[in-house]
C-alpha cells in the first residue's frame, strides 16, 4: 500500500429503517434476492458499525463460506469499513474463511493489531445460489458470535437507520495474497488456511496421525462442495499424508453443487453409503457449509454427535493440546447425557446450557469448560469461540492414532464403561405456528401433574421448562425447552426451533439410558420405541398437527 495515501472522501447514502434482523439473533439470514435489494446488506453492515463504534484504527476480519453473493458483499463491506475508521481489514483469499478459521483469525490478529471483530458471511448448512440463502453475522474480539447486548444494539439501530456510508473505490483483487489500500485503510488478503492449519498442528499429534496413515489407515472426508474443502485438502492430504481423493467434493462451489451442505443421513447419504458399504474406509467424516459442524463415522457405524462429544472428552488427554486435562464440559440441554457420565468419571463440572453455541462463550472465556458440544453436530473447544468441524475430525484421528483401535471398538469400550445413551431427534417442519404454539402451551400446563405418571413401562420422575442462569454473568434465559425425565435416566425433550425459516419446527429429542452391563449393542429405533409412544401421549403431536410421522430423523 502507499502509506501516504490520502483518506478517501466518505460518500453518504440515504436509507430507511429495515426489519431484517430479529432481536437477539446472531446475524441476518435471508434469501439472496432479499440481500440484493438496494441498501439491504449495506443497512445491516452500517447497523453493525453504528452499534459497535469501532475505535479508530481497529482491525476487521472478513470472510465467508464461498456461497453465491459472498464476493459482492465482501467488496462492499471493505469499502464501508474504510469509511468507518478501521485501520485494517483482513480478508480470506477468494473471500473464503470457514467460521472456526474466522474465529481464530479474529483472536490471533486481534492480539497482534489491537481491538478486532469480524463479519462472517454464511448461511451455514442452508443451500446456496441465486435463489437460495445468504447470511451475515458479526463476531466480537474474543472470536465468538456477538452476545445478546450487541445483537440487541444492532437490531435497535436497524429500526432508526437513515444513512449508510462508504468510500468511492473500485473492487479489490480478492484472489491475490498481499496488501492493498482502500480509502486510506490497509486491506490484507490472507491465506485462509495457513493460520488455522498451524493451530491444528499445535493441538494435535500430527506425527502420530501420519504414522497411522502410513500404516494403511484410510479415510473419506466429504467437504460437500463447501468451505472445508481447502482446509481438509491441506491438512488431511498434504500435511497428514492421506491419499489424494480422501477429500471428496473439495472445491467450494457458489451453489454447493446444488446440494444442501448439511452433513446428515439425508444430504451426506453418499458418505453414509460408503461407510456402511463393503469397501468402507476406516474413518469417515463430513462438515457443513461454513465448516463448524461435523459428523463422524467408522466402518459400519455412525457416532451420534452426543456420543462423539462424550468420547472425545473421555480421550482428549491423548492429544497434546489437551494433555493437561479438561477444566469442564458443557453440552446444550437437548444433547444426550453421555457427556455427563464422562464429566463425573473425570471429576470435572458439566454445564447444561440452552441450545446455541453462544451460551458456551462465557464458560470458555472464563476457563470453566474446555470442550463443548451440541446434538446438532456441533463440537468444539476453547481453541476458538465457534464450533469447529475439522477440529473434531482431527481429535478423533489423534485418538485413533494413539489407541490403534477401530472406531466401533472405541465406541463399544466407551459404552461398556459409561453406559449408552441411545438417542434420536425427530423434527416436524413447517408447522403452522399457532398449532405448534398450542402444543407447547398445553404441554407446559401439564408439566406439574406429570411426575409419578406412567407411560407404558416409563414413569415420569421430573418435568419442567428449562431455564438457565449463566454462571459467569448471571444472565437468565427462560423457556428453553420442555423436558420430561423418566426414572432410570431416559428422557424426552420438546422445543421449537429458533432457526427455521418456514412456520414452526417442532424438535422432539428422545434419549434412553442403558447403564454399563445393560443392552449396549441394540438398534436405536428399537430402544426408543417406548419413548416415541410416550412422546405422542405426552404432547399429542398428531392431535395438534395432524402429522403422524416426523419429517426428519437425525
Ligand atoms: C439449530 C440447532 C442448534 C444450533 C443452531 C445453530 O438450532 O438445533 O443446536 O446451535 O441450529 O447452528 P434450532 O433450529 O434447534 O433452534
Ligand atoms: Zn454451520
Coordinates of C-alpha atoms and ligand atoms in Angstrom, one line a residue:
X1 CA 0.0 0.0 0.0
X2 CA 1.0 3.6 -0.3
X3 CA 1.3 4.8 3.3
X4 CA 0.9 8.4 2.3
X5 CA -2.4 7.8 0.5
X6 CA -4.9 10.5 1.4
X7 CA -8.1 9.3 3.2
X8 CA -10.8 8.9 0.6
X9 CA -13.9 11.0 0.6
X10 CA -16.8 9.5 2.5
X11 CA -19.9 9.0 0.5
X12 CA -23.3 9.1 2.4
X13 CA -26.3 7.2 1.0
X14 CA -29.8 8.0 2.4
X15 CA -31.7 4.9 3.6
X16 CA -34.7 3.9 5.7
X17 CA -35.1 1.6 8.7
X18 CA -35.5 -2.1 7.9
X19 CA -36.7 -5.1 9.7
X20 CA -34.2 -7.6 8.6
X21 CA -32.8 -8.9 11.8
X22 CA -34.8 -10.4 14.6
X23 CA -33.8 -9.1 18.0
X24 CA -31.3 -11.4 19.8
X25 CA -30.3 -13.5 16.8
X26 CA -26.7 -13.6 15.8
X27 CA -26.9 -12.1 12.4
X28 CA -29.0 -11.9 9.4
X29 CA -30.0 -14.9 7.2
X30 CA -32.2 -14.3 4.1
X31 CA -32.6 -15.3 0.5
X32 CA -30.1 -13.8 -1.9
X33 CA -32.9 -11.9 -3.6
X34 CA -33.6 -10.1 -0.3
X35 CA -30.0 -9.3 0.3
X36 CA -29.7 -8.0 -3.3
X37 CA -32.4 -5.3 -2.7
X38 CA -31.0 -1.7 -2.7
X39 CA -29.4 -0.8 0.6
X40 CA -30.2 -4.1 2.2
X41 CA -26.8 -5.6 3.0
X42 CA -25.4 -2.1 3.5
X43 CA -28.1 -1.3 6.1
X44 CA -27.1 -4.3 8.1
X45 CA -23.3 -3.6 7.9
X46 CA -24.0 0.0 8.8
X47 CA -26.1 -1.0 11.8
X48 CA -23.2 -3.2 12.9
X49 CA -20.7 -0.4 12.6
X50 CA -23.0 2.1 14.3
X51 CA -23.7 -0.3 17.2
X52 CA -20.1 -1.4 17.6
X53 CA -18.5 2.0 17.2
X54 CA -15.1 0.6 16.3
X55 CA -12.2 2.5 17.8
X56 CA -10.1 4.4 15.2
X57 CA -7.6 2.0 13.6
X58 CA -9.4 -1.3 14.6
X59 CA -8.9 -4.4 12.6
X60 CA -11.9 -6.1 10.9
X61 CA -11.8 -9.7 9.7
X62 CA -14.0 -10.6 6.7
X63 CA -14.6 -14.0 5.1
X64 CA -17.3 -16.4 4.2
X65 CA -18.2 -19.9 3.1
X66 CA -17.9 -19.0 -0.6
X67 CA -21.6 -19.2 -1.4
X68 CA -23.2 -17.0 -4.1
X69 CA -23.1 -13.3 -3.3
X70 CA -20.1 -13.7 -1.0
X71 CA -17.8 -11.6 -3.1
X72 CA -20.3 -8.9 -3.8
X73 CA -20.9 -8.3 -0.1
X74 CA -17.2 -8.5 0.8
X75 CA -16.3 -5.8 -1.7
X76 CA -19.0 -3.5 -0.3
X77 CA -18.1 -4.3 3.3
X78 CA -14.4 -3.4 2.6
X79 CA -15.4 0.0 1.2
X80 CA -17.7 0.6 4.2
X81 CA -15.1 -0.4 6.7
X82 CA -12.8 2.2 5.1
X83 CA -15.4 4.9 5.8
X84 CA -15.7 3.9 9.5
X85 CA -12.2 4.4 10.8
X86 CA -11.0 0.8 10.6
X87 CA -7.2 0.7 10.1
X88 CA -7.0 -2.7 8.6
X89 CA -9.2 -5.4 7.0
X90 CA -8.0 -9.0 6.9
X91 CA -9.9 -10.9 4.2
X92 CA -9.5 -14.6 3.3
X93 CA -8.2 -15.2 -0.3
X94 CA -11.2 -15.7 -2.6
X95 CA -13.4 -14.4 0.2
X96 CA -13.0 -17.7 2.0
X97 CA -12.8 -18.2 5.7
X98 CA -14.5 -21.1 7.5
X99 CA -16.4 -20.0 10.6
X100 CA -13.9 -21.6 13.0
X101 CA -11.0 -20.2 11.0
X102 CA -12.5 -16.7 11.1
X103 CA -12.9 -17.1 14.8
X104 CA -9.2 -18.0 15.1
X105 CA -8.1 -15.2 12.8
X106 CA -10.0 -12.6 14.8
X107 CA -8.4 -13.9 18.0
X108 CA -4.9 -14.1 16.6
X109 CA -4.7 -10.8 14.8
X110 CA -6.8 -9.1 17.5
X111 CA -3.9 -9.6 19.9
X112 CA -1.4 -8.5 17.2
X113 CA -3.1 -5.4 15.8
X114 CA -5.4 -4.4 18.6
X115 CA -9.2 -4.5 19.0
X116 CA -10.8 -6.6 16.4
X117 CA -14.0 -8.2 15.3
X118 CA -15.3 -9.9 12.2
X119 CA -18.0 -10.2 9.6
X120 CA -18.7 -13.8 8.7
X121 CA -20.7 -14.4 5.5
X122 CA -22.6 -17.6 5.6
X123 CA -26.0 -19.3 5.9
X124 CA -24.3 -22.4 7.5
X125 CA -25.8 -25.6 6.2
X126 CA -28.6 -23.9 4.1
X127 CA -28.4 -24.3 0.3
X128 CA -26.6 -21.5 -1.7
X129 CA -27.1 -19.9 -5.1
X130 CA -29.0 -17.1 -6.7
X131 CA -32.4 -18.4 -5.4
X132 CA -31.1 -19.7 -2.1
X133 CA -29.8 -18.4 1.2
X134 CA -27.2 -15.9 2.3
X135 CA -26.2 -14.5 5.7
X136 CA -24.0 -12.1 7.6
X137 CA -23.1 -12.1 11.3
X138 CA -20.8 -10.1 13.4
X139 CA -18.3 -11.7 15.8
X140 CA -16.6 -9.8 18.6
X141 CA -12.9 -9.7 19.6
X142 CA -13.0 -13.0 21.5
X143 CA -13.8 -14.6 18.1
X144 CA -17.3 -15.6 19.1
X145 CA -20.7 -14.5 17.9
X146 CA -21.8 -11.1 19.2
X147 CA -23.6 -11.5 22.6
X148 CA -27.1 -10.5 23.1
X149 CA -26.3 -6.9 24.2
X150 CA -24.5 -6.3 20.9
X151 CA -27.1 -8.0 18.7
X152 CA -29.9 -6.0 20.5
X153 CA -28.0 -2.8 19.8
X154 CA -27.6 -3.8 16.1
X155 CA -31.3 -4.6 15.9
X156 CA -32.2 -1.3 17.6
X157 CA -30.1 0.5 15.0
X158 CA -31.8 -1.2 12.1
X159 CA -35.0 0.4 13.4
X160 CA -33.7 4.0 13.2
X161 CA -31.1 3.9 10.5
X162 CA -31.3 6.7 7.9
X163 CA -27.9 6.6 6.1
X164 CA -25.0 4.3 5.2
X165 CA -21.5 5.4 4.5
X166 CA -18.9 4.2 2.2
X167 CA -15.8 5.3 0.2
X168 CA -15.7 5.5 -3.5
X169 CA -13.2 2.8 -4.5
X170 CA -13.0 0.0 -7.0
X171 CA -13.3 -3.7 -6.1
X172 CA -10.0 -5.2 -4.9
X173 CA -8.5 -8.4 -6.3
X174 CA -9.6 -10.9 -3.7
X175 CA -7.6 -13.7 -5.3
X176 CA -4.1 -12.4 -4.8
X177 CA -2.4 -12.6 -1.4
X178 CA -0.9 -9.3 -0.3
X179 CA -1.8 -5.8 1.0
X180 CA -3.7 -3.1 -0.9
X181 CA -5.1 0.2 0.1
X182 CA -8.8 1.2 0.1
X183 CA -9.7 4.7 1.1
X184 CA -6.6 5.0 3.4
X185 CA -7.2 1.7 5.0
X186 CA -5.0 -1.4 4.6
X187 CA -6.6 -4.5 3.1
X188 CA -4.6 -7.6 3.6
X189 CA -5.7 -10.7 1.6
X190 CA -4.6 -13.6 3.7
X191 CA -4.2 -17.3 3.1
X192 CA -7.4 -18.6 4.7
X193 CA -6.0 -22.0 5.6
X194 CA -2.5 -21.3 7.0
X195 CA -3.2 -19.8 10.4
X196 CA -5.9 -22.5 11.1
X197 CA -3.8 -25.4 10.0
X198 CA -0.9 -24.1 12.2
X199 CA -3.3 -24.0 15.2
X200 CA -4.4 -27.6 14.5
X201 CA -0.7 -28.7 14.4
X202 CA -0.3 -27.2 17.8
X203 CA -3.2 -29.1 19.3
X204 CA -2.8 -32.5 17.7
X205 CA -0.1 -35.1 17.3
X206 CA 0.4 -34.8 13.5
X207 CA 3.4 -37.3 13.5
X208 CA 1.3 -39.9 15.2
X209 CA -1.5 -39.4 12.7
X210 CA 1.0 -39.5 9.8
X211 CA 2.3 -42.8 11.2
X212 CA -1.3 -44.2 11.3
X213 CA -1.9 -43.1 7.7
X214 CA 1.4 -44.7 6.7
X215 CA 0.3 -48.0 8.2
X216 CA -2.6 -48.1 5.8
X217 CA -5.4 -46.4 7.7
X218 CA -7.9 -44.9 5.2
X219 CA -10.5 -42.2 5.4
X220 CA -13.3 -40.4 3.4
X221 CA -14.0 -36.8 4.1
X222 CA -17.0 -35.1 2.4
X223 CA -16.5 -31.4 2.2
X224 CA -19.9 -31.1 0.5
X225 CA -18.6 -28.6 -2.1
X226 CA -18.4 -26.1 0.7
X227 CA -15.8 -24.2 2.7
X228 CA -13.9 -27.0 4.4
X229 CA -12.5 -28.3 1.0
X230 CA -9.3 -26.3 1.0
X231 CA -8.8 -26.8 4.8
X232 CA -9.3 -30.6 4.6
X233 CA -7.1 -30.9 1.5
X234 CA -4.2 -29.0 3.0
X235 CA -4.4 -30.7 6.4
X236 CA -5.6 -34.3 5.6
X237 CA -3.9 -34.9 2.2
X238 CA -0.9 -32.5 2.3
X239 CA 0.2 -32.5 5.9
X240 CA -1.1 -35.9 7.2
X241 CA -0.4 -37.9 4.0
X242 CA -3.9 -39.3 3.3
X243 CA -4.2 -40.3 -0.4
X244 CA -5.4 -37.9 -3.0
X245 CA -9.2 -38.2 -3.2
X246 CA -9.6 -38.7 0.5
X247 CA -11.3 -35.3 0.5
X248 CA -14.4 -35.6 -1.7
X249 CA -16.3 -32.6 -3.1
X250 CA -13.3 -30.5 -2.0
X251 CA -13.8 -27.4 -4.2
X252 CA -16.1 -24.8 -2.7
X253 CA -18.9 -24.0 -5.2
X254 CA -21.2 -21.0 -5.1
X255 CA -24.2 -23.3 -5.1
X256 CA -22.6 -26.3 -3.3
X257 CA -23.2 -28.3 -6.4
X258 CA -27.0 -27.8 -5.9
X259 CA -26.9 -29.7 -2.6
X260 CA -27.6 -28.8 1.0
X261 CA -24.2 -28.6 2.7
X262 CA -25.8 -30.3 5.7
X263 CA -23.9 -33.3 7.0
X264 CA -26.7 -35.7 7.9
X265 CA -28.0 -39.1 6.7
X266 CA -30.1 -37.4 4.0
X267 CA -27.7 -34.9 2.5
X268 CA -24.5 -36.8 3.1
X269 CA -26.1 -40.1 2.0
X270 CA -23.2 -41.0 -0.3
X271 CA -20.8 -40.9 2.6
X272 CA -23.1 -43.0 4.7
X273 CA -23.4 -45.5 1.9
X274 CA -19.6 -45.6 1.6
X275 CA -19.1 -46.1 5.3
X276 CA -21.8 -48.8 5.5
X277 CA -20.6 -50.4 2.2
X278 CA -18.4 -53.4 1.6
X279 CA -15.2 -51.5 1.0
X280 CA -15.6 -48.9 3.7
X281 CA -12.5 -46.9 4.7
X282 CA -11.5 -46.9 8.4
X283 CA -12.9 -43.5 9.1
X284 CA -15.5 -41.1 7.6
X285 CA -16.4 -37.5 8.3
X286 CA -18.2 -34.5 6.8
X287 CA -18.6 -30.9 7.6
X288 CA -21.3 -28.3 6.7
X289 CA -21.3 -25.2 4.5
X290 CA -19.2 -22.9 6.8
X291 CA -17.2 -25.7 8.5
X292 CA -18.5 -25.5 12.0
X293 CA -20.5 -28.8 12.1
X294 CA -19.2 -32.3 11.8
X295 CA -20.3 -35.9 11.6
X296 CA -18.2 -38.9 12.5
X297 CA -18.4 -42.4 11.1
X298 CA -16.4 -45.6 11.4
X299 CA -16.7 -48.8 9.3
X300 CA -20.4 -49.6 9.6
X301 CA -21.0 -47.2 12.5
X302 CA -22.3 -43.7 12.9
X303 CA -21.3 -42.0 16.1
X304 CA -24.1 -39.6 17.2
X305 CA -22.9 -36.1 17.9
X306 CA -23.9 -36.5 21.6
X307 CA -21.8 -39.7 21.8
X308 CA -18.9 -38.0 19.9
X309 CA -18.5 -35.2 22.4
X310 CA -18.5 -37.7 25.3
X311 CA -16.0 -40.0 23.5
X312 CA -13.8 -37.0 22.6
X313 CA -13.9 -35.7 26.2
X314 CA -13.0 -39.2 27.6
X315 CA -10.0 -39.4 25.3
X316 CA -8.9 -35.8 24.9
X317 CA -5.9 -36.2 27.1
X318 CA -4.3 -38.3 24.3
X319 CA -3.9 -35.1 22.2
X320 CA -1.0 -32.8 23.1
X321 CA -3.3 -29.7 23.3
X322 CA -5.5 -31.4 26.0
X323 CA -2.8 -33.4 27.8
X324 CA -3.2 -31.2 30.9
X325 CA -6.8 -32.4 31.2
X326 CA -10.1 -30.6 30.9
X327 CA -11.5 -27.9 33.2
X328 CA -15.1 -28.8 32.5
X329 CA -17.5 -30.0 29.9
X330 CA -20.6 -28.2 28.5
X331 CA -23.5 -29.5 26.4
X332 CA -26.7 -28.0 25.3
X333 CA -29.7 -29.3 27.3
X334 CA -31.2 -31.4 24.5
X335 CA -27.8 -33.1 23.9
X336 CA -27.7 -36.5 25.5
X337 CA -26.3 -37.0 28.9
X338 CA -23.5 -39.2 27.6
X339 CA -21.0 -36.4 28.4
X340 CA -22.3 -36.1 31.9
X341 CA -21.1 -39.7 32.7
X342 CA -17.6 -38.7 31.4
X343 CA -17.5 -35.5 33.4
X344 CA -18.5 -37.5 36.5
X345 CA -15.7 -40.0 35.9
X346 CA -13.2 -37.3 35.3
X347 CA -14.3 -35.3 38.4
X348 CA -15.0 -32.2 36.4
X349 CA -18.1 -30.0 36.2
X350 CA -20.7 -30.4 33.5
X351 CA -22.6 -27.4 32.4
X352 CA -26.1 -27.8 30.8
X353 CA -26.8 -24.8 28.7
X354 CA -29.7 -23.7 26.4
X355 CA -29.4 -24.6 22.7
X356 CA -27.0 -22.4 20.7
X357 CA -23.2 -22.0 20.7
X358 CA -23.3 -18.5 22.2
X359 CA -24.0 -20.0 25.7
X360 CA -20.7 -21.8 25.7
X361 CA -18.8 -18.5 25.1
X362 CA -18.9 -17.2 28.6
X363 CA -17.9 -20.6 30.0
X364 CA -14.9 -20.9 27.6
X365 CA -13.8 -17.3 28.2
X366 CA -13.9 -17.9 32.0
X367 CA -12.0 -21.2 31.7
X368 CA -14.8 -23.1 33.2
X369 CA -15.2 -25.5 30.2
X370 CA -12.7 -26.9 27.8
X371 CA -14.9 -29.0 25.5
X372 CA -18.4 -28.2 24.4
X373 CA -21.0 -30.0 22.2
X374 CA -24.5 -30.0 20.8
X375 CA -26.5 -32.8 19.4
X376 CA -26.9 -30.9 16.2
X377 CA -23.4 -31.9 15.0
X378 CA -21.5 -29.1 16.8
X379 CA -18.4 -29.9 18.8
X380 CA -15.6 -27.6 19.8
X381 CA -13.2 -26.4 22.5
X382 CA -11.6 -23.4 24.0
X383 CA -9.2 -23.1 21.0
X384 CA -11.7 -20.8 19.2
X385 CA -15.2 -19.4 20.1
X386 CA -17.2 -21.3 17.4
X387 CA -17.9 -24.9 17.0
X388 CA -15.3 -26.5 14.7
X389 CA -15.9 -29.4 12.4
X390 CA -12.3 -30.2 11.3
X391 CA -11.1 -29.9 14.9
X392 CA -13.5 -32.7 15.9
X393 CA -12.2 -34.8 12.9
X394 CA -8.6 -34.3 13.9
X395 CA -9.2 -35.0 17.6
X396 CA -10.8 -38.3 16.5
X397 CA -7.8 -39.1 14.3
X398 CA -5.4 -38.3 17.1
X399 CA -7.3 -40.7 19.4
X400 CA -7.4 -43.4 16.7
X401 CA -3.7 -43.0 16.2
X402 CA -2.9 -43.4 19.8
X403 CA -5.4 -46.2 20.7
X404 CA -4.8 -48.1 17.5
X405 CA -8.4 -49.5 17.6
X406 CA -11.3 -49.2 15.1
X407 CA -14.0 -46.6 15.7
X408 CA -16.5 -49.3 16.6
X409 CA -14.3 -50.7 19.3
X410 CA -13.7 -47.3 20.8
X411 CA -17.4 -46.8 20.9
X412 CA -18.1 -50.3 22.4
X413 CA -15.5 -49.8 25.1
X414 CA -16.9 -46.4 25.9
X415 CA -20.4 -47.7 26.4
X416 CA -19.1 -50.7 28.4
X417 CA -17.6 -48.2 30.8
X418 CA -20.1 -45.4 30.9
X419 CA -23.3 -46.9 29.7
X420 CA -25.0 -45.9 26.4
X421 CA -27.4 -43.1 25.7
X422 CA -29.5 -44.2 22.8
X423 CA -30.6 -41.1 21.0
X424 CA -32.6 -39.6 18.2
X425 CA -34.1 -36.3 17.2
X426 CA -37.5 -36.1 15.4
X427 CA -38.3 -32.9 13.5
X428 CA -41.7 -31.8 12.4
X429 CA -41.1 -29.0 10.0
X430 CA -43.1 -26.1 8.6
X431 CA -45.9 -26.4 11.1
X432 CA -48.5 -23.7 11.2
X433 CA -47.1 -21.5 14.1
X434 CA -50.5 -21.4 16.1
X435 CA -50.6 -25.3 16.1
X436 CA -47.0 -25.5 17.4
X437 CA -47.6 -22.8 20.0
X438 CA -50.8 -24.6 21.2
X439 CA -48.9 -27.9 21.6
X440 CA -46.2 -26.3 23.6
X441 CA -48.7 -24.3 25.7
X442 CA -50.8 -27.4 26.5
X443 CA -47.8 -29.5 27.3
X444 CA -46.3 -26.7 29.5
X445 CA -49.6 -26.5 31.5
X446 CA -49.5 -30.3 32.0
X447 CA -45.9 -30.5 33.4
X448 CA -46.7 -30.1 37.1
X449 CA -49.0 -33.1 37.0
X450 CA -46.6 -35.4 35.3
X451 CA -44.3 -36.7 38.0
X452 CA -45.3 -40.2 39.1
X453 CA -47.4 -40.9 36.0
X454 CA -46.7 -44.0 33.9
X455 CA -46.4 -44.1 30.1
X456 CA -46.1 -47.8 29.2
X457 CA -43.1 -49.1 31.1
X458 CA -41.8 -45.5 31.7
X459 CA -42.6 -43.5 34.9
X460 CA -42.1 -39.7 34.9
X461 CA -39.5 -38.6 37.5
X462 CA -39.5 -34.9 36.9
X463 CA -40.8 -32.5 34.3
X464 CA -40.0 -28.8 33.7
X465 CA -39.5 -25.9 31.4
X466 CA -35.7 -25.5 31.1
X467 CA -34.3 -22.2 32.5
X468 CA -30.6 -21.3 32.7
X469 CA -28.6 -18.9 34.7
X470 CA -25.2 -18.2 33.2
X471 CA -22.7 -18.9 36.0
X472 CA -20.4 -16.2 34.7
X473 CA -22.6 -13.2 34.0
X474 CA -25.8 -14.2 35.8
X475 CA -27.9 -13.7 32.7
X476 CA -31.2 -15.7 32.9
X477 CA -32.7 -17.5 29.9
X478 CA -36.2 -19.0 30.4
X479 CA -38.4 -21.2 28.3
X480 CA -35.5 -23.1 26.6
X481 CA -37.4 -26.4 26.1
X482 CA -39.7 -28.7 27.9
X483 CA -38.1 -31.8 29.4
X484 CA -39.6 -34.9 30.8
X485 CA -37.2 -37.1 32.7
X486 CA -38.2 -40.7 33.4
X487 CA -36.9 -42.9 36.2
X488 CA -33.7 -44.5 35.2
X489 CA -32.4 -41.6 33.1
X490 CA -34.4 -41.8 29.9
X491 CA -35.9 -38.5 28.6
X492 CA -38.0 -36.7 26.1
X493 CA -37.4 -33.0 25.3
X494 CA -39.7 -30.8 23.2
X495 CA -38.7 -27.4 21.8
X496 CA -39.4 -25.2 18.9
X497 CA -36.5 -24.4 16.6
X498 CA -35.1 -20.9 16.7
X499 CA -33.5 -21.1 13.3
X500 CA -36.3 -22.4 11.0
X501 CA -37.4 -20.1 8.2
X502 CA -40.8 -21.5 7.4
X503 CA -43.6 -21.6 10.0
X504 CA -42.5 -23.5 13.1
X505 CA -40.3 -26.6 13.6
X506 CA -41.0 -28.9 16.5
X507 CA -38.0 -30.8 17.7
X508 CA -38.6 -33.9 19.8
X509 CA -35.4 -35.3 21.4
X510 CA -35.6 -38.9 22.5
X511 CA -33.0 -40.5 24.8
X512 CA -32.8 -43.8 26.6
X513 CA -30.1 -44.6 29.0
X514 CA -28.8 -48.2 29.3
X515 CA -26.2 -48.5 32.1
X516 CA -23.0 -50.4 31.8
X517 CA -23.9 -54.1 31.8
X518 CA -27.3 -53.4 30.1
X519 CA -28.2 -53.8 26.4
X520 CA -25.4 -51.9 24.7
X521 CA -25.5 -53.2 21.1
X522 CA -29.2 -52.9 20.1
X523 CA -30.6 -50.9 17.2
X524 CA -31.6 -47.3 18.3
X525 CA -35.2 -47.3 16.9
X526 CA -35.9 -50.5 18.8
X527 CA -34.6 -49.0 22.0
X528 CA -36.5 -45.8 21.6
X529 CA -39.9 -47.3 20.7
X530 CA -41.4 -46.8 24.1
X531 CA -40.2 -43.3 24.3
X532 CA -41.8 -42.4 20.9
X533 CA -45.1 -43.7 22.2
X534 CA -44.7 -41.7 25.4
X535 CA -43.8 -38.5 23.4
X536 CA -47.0 -38.8 21.5
X537 CA -49.1 -39.4 24.6
X538 CA -47.4 -36.5 26.4
X539 CA -47.7 -33.9 23.7
X540 CA -50.5 -35.0 21.3
X541 CA -48.4 -34.3 18.3
X542 CA -50.8 -36.0 15.8
X543 CA -53.8 -34.3 17.5
X544 CA -52.3 -30.8 17.3
X545 CA -50.5 -31.0 13.9
X546 CA -52.2 -33.9 12.0
X547 CA -48.7 -35.2 11.5
X548 CA -48.2 -38.9 12.2
X549 CA -44.5 -39.1 11.5
X550 CA -41.6 -36.7 11.7
X551 CA -40.2 -35.1 8.5
X552 CA -36.6 -35.7 9.5
X553 CA -35.0 -38.1 11.9
X554 CA -31.4 -37.5 12.9
Ligands
LIG1 C1 -30.2 -25.4 15.5 C2 -29.6 -26.4 16.4 C3 -28.7 -25.8 17.4 C4 -27.6 -24.9 16.8 C5 -28.3 -23.9 15.9 C6 -27.3 -23.1 15.1 O1 -31.0 -24.5 16.3 O2 -30.6 -27.2 17.0 O3 -28.1 -26.8 18.2 O4 -26.9 -24.2 17.7 O5 -29.1 -24.6 14.9 O6 -26.4 -23.9 14.3 P1 -32.6 -24.7 16.4 O7 -33.1 -24.6 15.0 O8 -32.8 -26.0 17.0 O9 -33.0 -23.5 17.2
LIG2 ZN1 -22.6 -24.2 10.1

